[in-house]
GROMACS .gro file of C-alpha atoms in nm:
model
  334
    1MET     CA    1  -1.713  -1.612  -3.917
    2ASP     CA    2  -1.990  -1.594  -3.672
    3ASP     CA    3  -1.920  -1.225  -3.604
    4SER     CA    4  -2.239  -1.189  -3.407
    5SER     CA    5  -2.139  -1.442  -3.151
    6LEU     CA    6  -1.783  -1.309  -3.139
    7ALA     CA    7  -1.905  -0.951  -3.097
    8ARG     CA    8  -2.128  -1.045  -2.820
    9GLN     CA    9  -1.888  -1.259  -2.619
   10ALA     CA   10  -1.556  -1.084  -2.673
   11TYR     CA   11  -1.603  -0.717  -2.754
   12GLU     CA   12  -1.568  -0.589  -2.390
   13HIS     CA   13  -1.283  -0.834  -2.325
   14TYR     CA   14  -1.067  -0.719  -2.619
   15TYR     CA   15  -1.170  -0.354  -2.595
   16ASP     CA   16  -1.037  -0.346  -2.237
   17MET     CA   17  -0.705  -0.511  -2.335
   18LEU     CA   18  -0.640  -0.301  -2.639
   19SER     CA   19  -0.751   0.025  -2.490
   20ASP     CA   20  -0.500  -0.026  -2.194
   21GLN     CA   21  -0.220   0.205  -2.317
   22ILE     CA   22   0.020   0.075  -2.042
   23ARG     CA   23  -0.012  -0.276  -2.161
   24MET     CA   24  -0.013  -0.178  -2.535
   25GLN     CA   25   0.299   0.039  -2.510
   26ALA     CA   26   0.505  -0.200  -2.302
   27TYR     CA   27   0.427  -0.504  -2.517
   28ARG     CA   28   0.500  -0.308  -2.843
   29GLU     CA   29   0.829  -0.174  -2.714
   30ALA     CA   30   0.927  -0.525  -2.590
   31ILE     CA   31   0.848  -0.707  -2.922
   32PHE     CA   32   1.029  -0.440  -3.128
   33SER     CA   33   1.336  -0.461  -2.911
   34THR     CA   34   1.331  -0.845  -2.888
   35VAL     CA   35   1.225  -0.979  -3.226
   36LYS     CA   36   1.499  -0.973  -3.479
   37HIS     CA   37   1.508  -0.988  -3.870
   38ASP     CA   38   1.400  -1.325  -4.003
   39ASP     CA   39   1.302  -1.469  -3.652
   40VAL     CA   40   1.039  -1.737  -3.629
   41VAL     CA   41   0.789  -1.643  -3.344
   42VAL     CA   42   0.521  -1.813  -3.156
   43ASP     CA   43   0.223  -1.602  -3.036
   44LEU     CA   44   0.070  -1.807  -2.751
   45GLY     CA   45  -0.299  -1.712  -2.711
   46ALA     CA   46  -0.297  -1.480  -3.009
   47GLY     CA   47  -0.651  -1.349  -2.959
   48THR     CA   48  -0.709  -1.078  -3.236
   49GLY     CA   49  -0.354  -1.108  -3.361
   50LEU     CA   50  -0.217  -0.776  -3.257
   51LEU     CA   51   0.109  -0.917  -3.113
   52SER     CA   52   0.159  -1.138  -3.415
   53ILE     CA   53   0.135  -0.833  -3.647
   54TRP     CA   54   0.369  -0.637  -3.432
   55ALA     CA   55   0.619  -0.931  -3.466
   56ILE     CA   56   0.600  -0.926  -3.836
   57LYS     CA   57   0.655  -0.545  -3.837
   58ALA     CA   58   0.959  -0.584  -3.602
   59GLY     CA   59   1.124  -0.825  -3.859
   60ALA     CA   60   0.987  -1.192  -3.811
   61SER     CA   61   0.979  -1.402  -4.109
   62LYS     CA   62   0.707  -1.626  -3.973
   63VAL     CA   63   0.462  -1.622  -3.675
   64TYR     CA   64   0.260  -1.905  -3.559
   65ALA     CA   65  -0.051  -1.750  -3.401
   66ILE     CA   66  -0.214  -2.007  -3.171
   67GLU     CA   67  -0.569  -1.930  -3.044
   68LYS     CA   68  -0.830  -2.172  -2.958
   69THR     CA   69  -1.130  -1.942  -2.973
   70ASP     CA   70  -1.331  -1.794  -3.262
   71ALA     CA   71  -1.131  -1.471  -3.225
   72ILE     CA   72  -0.872  -1.640  -3.455
   73GLU     CA   73  -1.127  -1.572  -3.747
   74LEU     CA   74  -1.115  -1.197  -3.671
   75ALA     CA   75  -0.746  -1.210  -3.643
   76LYS     CA   76  -0.706  -1.358  -3.989
   77GLU     CA   77  -0.920  -1.060  -4.127
   78ILE     CA   78  -0.703  -0.812  -3.940
   79ALA     CA   79  -0.387  -0.960  -4.063
   80ARG     CA   80  -0.522  -0.955  -4.419
   81ALA     CA   81  -0.604  -0.576  -4.372
   82ASN     CA   82  -0.247  -0.532  -4.272
   83ASN     CA   83  -0.085  -0.731  -4.546
   84CYS     CA   84   0.054  -0.978  -4.300
   85GLU     CA   85  -0.151  -1.289  -4.372
   86ASN     CA   86   0.120  -1.467  -4.578
   87LYS     CA   87   0.365  -1.446  -4.290
   88ILE     CA   88   0.130  -1.570  -4.012
   89GLU     CA   89   0.007  -1.921  -3.968
   90PHE     CA   90  -0.316  -1.918  -3.768
   91ILE     CA   91  -0.374  -2.228  -3.558
   92LYS     CA   92  -0.716  -2.279  -3.394
   93GLN     CA   93  -0.626  -2.527  -3.124
   94ASN     CA   94  -0.538  -2.549  -2.760
   95SER     CA   95  -0.164  -2.499  -2.762
   96ALA     CA   96  -0.101  -2.814  -2.571
   97ASP     CA   97  -0.231  -3.003  -2.883
   98VAL     CA   98  -0.022  -2.812  -3.132
   99VAL     CA   99   0.282  -2.968  -3.307
  100LEU     CA  100   0.504  -2.727  -3.502
  101SER     CA  101   0.750  -2.830  -3.774
  102GLU     CA  102   1.019  -2.590  -3.656
  103LYS     CA  103   1.140  -2.431  -3.327
  104ALA     CA  104   1.086  -2.053  -3.263
  105ASP     CA  105   1.344  -1.790  -3.185
  106VAL     CA  106   1.080  -1.590  -2.973
  107LEU     CA  107   0.778  -1.711  -2.769
  108ILE     CA  108   0.542  -1.421  -2.700
  109SER     CA  109   0.243  -1.472  -2.476
  110GLU     CA  110  -0.011  -1.244  -2.292
  111THR     CA  111  -0.211  -1.481  -2.093
  112LEU     CA  112  -0.179  -1.287  -1.758
  113GLY     CA  113  -0.476  -1.262  -1.515
  114SER     CA  114  -0.522  -1.005  -1.243
  115PHE     CA  115  -0.321  -1.221  -1.014
  116GLY     CA  116  -0.051  -1.280  -1.270
  117VAL     CA  117  -0.080  -1.651  -1.315
  118ASP     CA  118  -0.463  -1.714  -1.248
  119GLU     CA  119  -0.541  -1.835  -1.612
  120ASN     CA  120  -0.320  -2.146  -1.576
  121THR     CA  121  -0.048  -1.928  -1.723
  122LEU     CA  122   0.233  -2.139  -1.593
  123GLN     CA  123   0.129  -2.468  -1.739
  124PHE     CA  124   0.079  -2.347  -2.084
  125ALA     CA  125   0.389  -2.123  -2.082
  126ILE     CA  126   0.618  -2.416  -1.976
  127ASP     CA  127   0.466  -2.648  -2.223
  128ALA     CA  128   0.505  -2.400  -2.512
  129ARG     CA  129   0.861  -2.316  -2.392
  130ASP     CA  130   0.975  -2.675  -2.382
  131ARG     CA  131   0.819  -2.776  -2.714
  132PHE     CA  132   0.823  -2.468  -2.938
  133LEU     CA  133   1.120  -2.264  -2.837
  134LYS     CA  134   1.484  -2.319  -2.941
  135ASN     CA  135   1.738  -2.364  -2.659
  136SER     CA  136   1.882  -2.022  -2.747
  137GLY     CA  137   1.527  -1.865  -2.779
  138VAL     CA  138   1.373  -1.586  -2.585
  139MET     CA  139   1.055  -1.569  -2.399
  140LEU     CA  140   0.838  -1.261  -2.370
  141PRO     CA  141   0.756  -1.204  -2.091
  142GLN     CA  142   1.048  -1.335  -1.892
  143SER     CA  143   0.943  -1.332  -1.528
  144VAL     CA  144   0.656  -1.235  -1.307
  145LYS     CA  145   0.655  -1.137  -0.938
  146ILE     CA  146   0.337  -1.154  -0.729
  147PHE     CA  147   0.243  -0.947  -0.428
  148SER     CA  148  -0.038  -0.909  -0.181
  149ALA     CA  149  -0.167  -0.697   0.105
  150PRO     CA  150  -0.478  -0.677   0.326
  151VAL     CA  151  -0.719  -0.414   0.224
  152GLU     CA  152  -1.006  -0.218   0.377
  153ASP     CA  153  -1.270  -0.161   0.107
  154SER     CA  154  -1.639  -0.176   0.216
  155ARG     CA  155  -1.745  -0.094  -0.145
  156VAL     CA  156  -1.588  -0.395  -0.282
  157TYR     CA  157  -1.708  -0.614   0.010
  158ASN     CA  158  -2.057  -0.497  -0.032
  159LYS     CA  159  -2.067  -0.638  -0.383
  160LEU     CA  160  -2.030  -0.982  -0.205
  161ASP     CA  161  -2.246  -0.915   0.094
  162PHE     CA  162  -2.533  -0.820  -0.134
  163TRP     CA  163  -2.605  -1.186  -0.185
  164ARG     CA  164  -2.694  -1.223   0.188
  165HIS     CA  165  -2.959  -0.946   0.163
  166ILE     CA  166  -3.186  -1.046  -0.115
  167PRO     CA  167  -3.550  -0.987   0.009
  168ASP     CA  168  -3.760  -1.291   0.090
  169VAL     CA  169  -3.517  -1.543  -0.056
  170ASP     CA  170  -3.212  -1.721   0.100
  171PHE     CA  171  -2.925  -1.654  -0.148
  172SER     CA  172  -2.665  -1.793   0.081
  173PRO     CA  173  -2.549  -2.051  -0.178
  174ALA     CA  174  -2.455  -1.760  -0.410
  175PHE     CA  175  -2.278  -1.590  -0.125
  176ASN     CA  176  -2.087  -1.907  -0.050
  177LEU     CA  177  -1.988  -1.957  -0.403
  178PHE     CA  178  -1.877  -1.604  -0.476
  179SER     CA  179  -1.695  -1.553  -0.154
  180LYS     CA  180  -1.452  -1.815  -0.269
  181LYS     CA  181  -1.372  -1.659  -0.613
  182ILE     CA  182  -1.131  -1.377  -0.703
  183MET     CA  183  -1.299  -1.041  -0.761
  184VAL     CA  184  -1.126  -0.815  -1.021
  185GLU     CA  185  -1.142  -0.466  -0.861
  186ALA     CA  186  -0.947  -0.129  -0.860
  187VAL     CA  187  -0.806  -0.112  -0.513
  188ASP     CA  188  -0.738   0.232  -0.370
  189ALA     CA  189  -0.374   0.240  -0.244
  190GLY     CA  190  -0.495   0.447   0.059
  191ASN     CA  191  -0.701   0.142   0.168
  192VAL     CA  192  -0.405  -0.093   0.197
  193LEU     CA  193  -0.341  -0.179   0.554
  194SER     CA  194   0.010  -0.323   0.564
  195GLU     CA  195   0.324  -0.320   0.366
  196LYS     CA  196   0.314  -0.531   0.058
  197ALA     CA  197   0.430  -0.894   0.068
  198ALA     CA  198   0.616  -1.065  -0.214
  199LEU     CA  199   0.461  -1.403  -0.247
  200THR     CA  200   0.666  -1.547  -0.520
  201GLU     CA  201   0.900  -1.462  -0.818
  202ILE     CA  202   0.876  -1.690  -1.114
  203ASP     CA  203   1.135  -1.702  -1.401
  204LEU     CA  204   0.926  -1.822  -1.698
  205GLN     CA  205   1.250  -1.914  -1.875
  206THR     CA  206   1.344  -2.179  -1.621
  207THR     CA  207   1.067  -2.281  -1.395
  208ARG     CA  208   0.930  -2.616  -1.390
  209GLU     CA  209   0.650  -2.550  -1.134
  210VAL     CA  210   0.297  -2.502  -1.260
  211GLY     CA  211   0.174  -2.337  -0.933
  212PHE     CA  212   0.300  -2.204  -0.600
  213THR     CA  213   0.224  -2.187  -0.229
  214ALA     CA  214   0.304  -1.913   0.015
  215GLN     CA  215   0.254  -1.803   0.373
  216LYS     CA  216   0.313  -1.448   0.491
  217TYR     CA  217   0.273  -1.269   0.814
  218LEU     CA  218   0.159  -0.923   0.738
  219GLN     CA  219   0.174  -0.662   1.012
  220ILE     CA  220  -0.112  -0.413   1.010
  221ASN     CA  221   0.030  -0.054   1.016
  222LYS     CA  222  -0.306   0.142   1.070
  223PRO     CA  223  -0.647   0.065   1.232
  224GLY     CA  224  -0.926  -0.048   1.008
  225TRP     CA  225  -1.139  -0.344   0.885
  226ILE     CA  226  -0.981  -0.615   0.664
  227HIS     CA  227  -1.236  -0.691   0.398
  228GLY     CA  228  -1.006  -0.905   0.187
  229VAL     CA  229  -0.657  -0.927   0.049
  230ALA     CA  230  -0.544  -0.754  -0.278
  231GLY     CA  231  -0.305  -0.940  -0.502
  232TRP     CA  232  -0.111  -0.788  -0.804
  233PHE     CA  233   0.194  -0.855  -1.012
  234VAL     CA  234   0.511  -0.701  -1.173
  235VAL     CA  235   0.579  -0.854  -1.511
  236LYS     CA  236   0.918  -0.824  -1.683
  237LEU     CA  237   0.864  -0.838  -2.053
  238CYS     CA  238   1.237  -0.795  -2.148
  239GLU     CA  239   1.531  -0.616  -2.026
  240GLY     CA  240   1.416  -0.262  -1.921
  241ILE     CA  241   1.046  -0.305  -1.985
  242THR     CA  242   0.810  -0.408  -1.703
  243ILE     CA  243   0.438  -0.365  -1.622
  244ASN     CA  244   0.342  -0.304  -1.253
  245THR     CA  245  -0.024  -0.356  -1.153
  246ALA     CA  246   0.012  -0.239  -0.790
  247PRO     CA  247  -0.271  -0.023  -0.637
  248ASP     CA  248  -0.033   0.273  -0.626
  249GLN     CA  249   0.058   0.246  -0.995
  250PRO     CA  250  -0.145   0.385  -1.286
  251LEU     CA  251  -0.446   0.167  -1.352
  252THR     CA  252  -0.444  -0.113  -1.605
  253HIS     CA  253  -0.728  -0.341  -1.745
  254TRP     CA  254  -0.594  -0.605  -1.508
  255LYS     CA  255  -0.689  -0.383  -1.202
  256GLN     CA  256  -0.620  -0.601  -0.892
  257ALA     CA  257  -0.728  -0.930  -0.773
  258PHE     CA  258  -0.927  -0.923  -0.463
  259PHE     CA  259  -0.955  -1.221  -0.235
  260PRO     CA  260  -1.273  -1.152  -0.013
  261PHE     CA  261  -1.299  -1.244   0.356
  262GLU     CA  262  -1.621  -1.416   0.463
  263LYS     CA  263  -1.655  -1.165   0.746
  264PRO     CA  264  -1.456  -0.837   0.777
  265VAL     CA  265  -1.196  -0.847   1.063
  266GLU     CA  266  -1.142  -0.538   1.265
  267VAL     CA  267  -0.771  -0.461   1.338
  268ILE     CA  268  -0.542  -0.204   1.496
  269LYS     CA  269  -0.187  -0.107   1.424
  270GLY     CA  270   0.034  -0.397   1.543
  271ASP     CA  271  -0.212  -0.681   1.454
  272VAL     CA  272  -0.070  -0.952   1.231
  273LEU     CA  273  -0.248  -1.128   0.953
  274ASP     CA  274  -0.134  -1.488   0.876
  275TRP     CA  275  -0.216  -1.527   0.507
  276GLN     CA  276  -0.164  -1.854   0.325
  277ILE     CA  277  -0.235  -1.918  -0.044
  278LYS     CA  278  -0.208  -2.210  -0.278
  279VAL     CA  279  -0.221  -2.173  -0.658
  280VAL     CA  280  -0.241  -2.483  -0.879
  281ALA     CA  281  -0.383  -2.583  -1.227
  282LYS     CA  282  -0.733  -2.679  -1.192
  283GLU     CA  283  -0.727  -2.934  -1.458
  284LYS     CA  284  -0.461  -3.027  -1.716
  285ASN     CA  285  -0.482  -2.789  -2.028
  286SER     CA  286  -0.762  -2.588  -1.876
  287ASP     CA  287  -0.766  -2.206  -1.852
  288ASP     CA  288  -0.901  -2.244  -1.502
  289THR     CA  289  -0.672  -2.215  -1.194
  290SER     CA  290  -0.749  -2.345  -0.844
  291ILE     CA  291  -0.677  -2.087  -0.572
  292GLN     CA  292  -0.714  -2.170  -0.220
  293TYR     CA  293  -0.655  -1.935   0.074
  294GLU     CA  294  -0.677  -1.930   0.447
  295TYR     CA  295  -0.628  -1.650   0.693
  296ARG     CA  296  -0.602  -1.581   1.067
  297CYS     CA  297  -0.555  -1.260   1.240
  298THR     CA  298  -0.452  -1.135   1.591
  299GLN     CA  299  -0.718  -0.928   1.770
  300LEU     CA  300  -0.501  -0.692   1.990
  301LYS     CA  301  -0.800  -0.462   2.048
  302ASN     CA  302  -1.010  -0.745   2.196
  303GLU     CA  303  -0.707  -0.848   2.405
  304MET     CA  304  -0.656  -0.498   2.540
  305LEU     CA  305  -1.040  -0.464   2.630
  306LYS     CA  306  -1.020  -0.805   2.803
  307GLN     CA  307  -0.723  -0.702   3.004
  308ASN     CA  308  -0.892  -0.374   3.107
  309SER     CA  309  -1.216  -0.549   3.202
  310LEU     CA  310  -1.013  -0.803   3.424
  311LYS     CA  311  -0.881  -0.515   3.628
  312ASN     CA  312  -1.223  -0.454   3.787
  313ILE     CA  313  -1.293  -0.824   3.885
  314ALA     CA  314  -1.247  -0.943   4.242
  315ARG     CA  315  -1.049  -1.258   4.316
  316ASN     CA  316  -1.363  -1.437   4.425
  317ASP     CA  317  -1.596  -1.328   4.149
  318LYS     CA  318  -1.693  -1.553   3.866
  319CYS     CA  319  -1.440  -1.551   3.582
  320PRO     CA  320  -1.571  -1.356   3.279
  321CYS     CA  321  -1.456  -1.628   3.043
  322GLY     CA  322  -1.766  -1.826   3.121
  323SER     CA  323  -1.592  -2.125   3.285
  324GLY     CA  324  -1.787  -2.096   3.609
  325LYS     CA  325  -1.476  -2.095   3.815
  326LYS     CA  326  -1.361  -1.821   4.041
  327PHE     CA  327  -1.150  -1.558   3.879
  328LYS     CA  328  -0.842  -1.642   4.101
  329LYS     CA  329  -0.868  -2.009   3.987
  330CYS     CA  330  -0.917  -1.935   3.626
  331CYS     CA  331  -0.789  -1.640   3.422
  332MET     CA  332  -0.627  -1.432   3.698
  333THR     CA  333  -0.258  -1.391   3.611
  334ASP     CA  334  -0.122  -1.205   3.914
   0.00000   0.00000   0.00000
């Protein structure tokens, strides 16, 4: 095993996941309540093999641990240290290329991103469900519901705006690149400017769709600046066990997804944000997901200022809109 390479590339990644007690407790409880004696289990994206080992301890007779990265070499050693290596078959491949000799009773996966399905989760989950799982089999997790809301957070936005203020060098290409990517940030619930909007609810046991589109009109309930939109998820692992990554919940390693705006938008109570998002697989069998989003927002404050300024303009004055016409022939409404 090239342990130096694995240590360099994956230590922080796996440390964050395995030190997340909310994630760990929920998955352990779900596995021990779902996996039955002599079950065959598939662990999709097995990583260091923890969920596979839990499945064995819960009673599984065989686990197929599928992992395409070098982490599988560490997983083998961890399984050996826990006397589970004879019951776990480690498969170092992209799951889409794997063919199994038998169907599983349980399909376990933890391929969730900060926005729930932003690691091409749906494409891999559907493929594995259809090819690896018995008709009577059980998926874990079972469903995921995705939410969003506009957020005021200059601290997060300044990480992006930083690229426009590099001394002596134009770094705008970096700004243009990063402004179109999800930022993973811990969002303060007090900075959320509207009620949450449910974008979609996906039943992983039945869905055929590998992406989704949504459009929501989010009414602002307090004044501020929209620096971006936060996204999060609630995942149902099994009956009675869920993980909620909302800003007002205890923090997990997923934190929240943050979709930055190119320029902050000033809003007051009553403004409405038109938020549209499209999530699709970037490429077949790739871990990358294409997420495109658009937004428009009313500007009630500007409209109020405009109306107040118009009250002091005489009928024959030039219209303040810049048309060159007299006010009475242009924007005068009386």
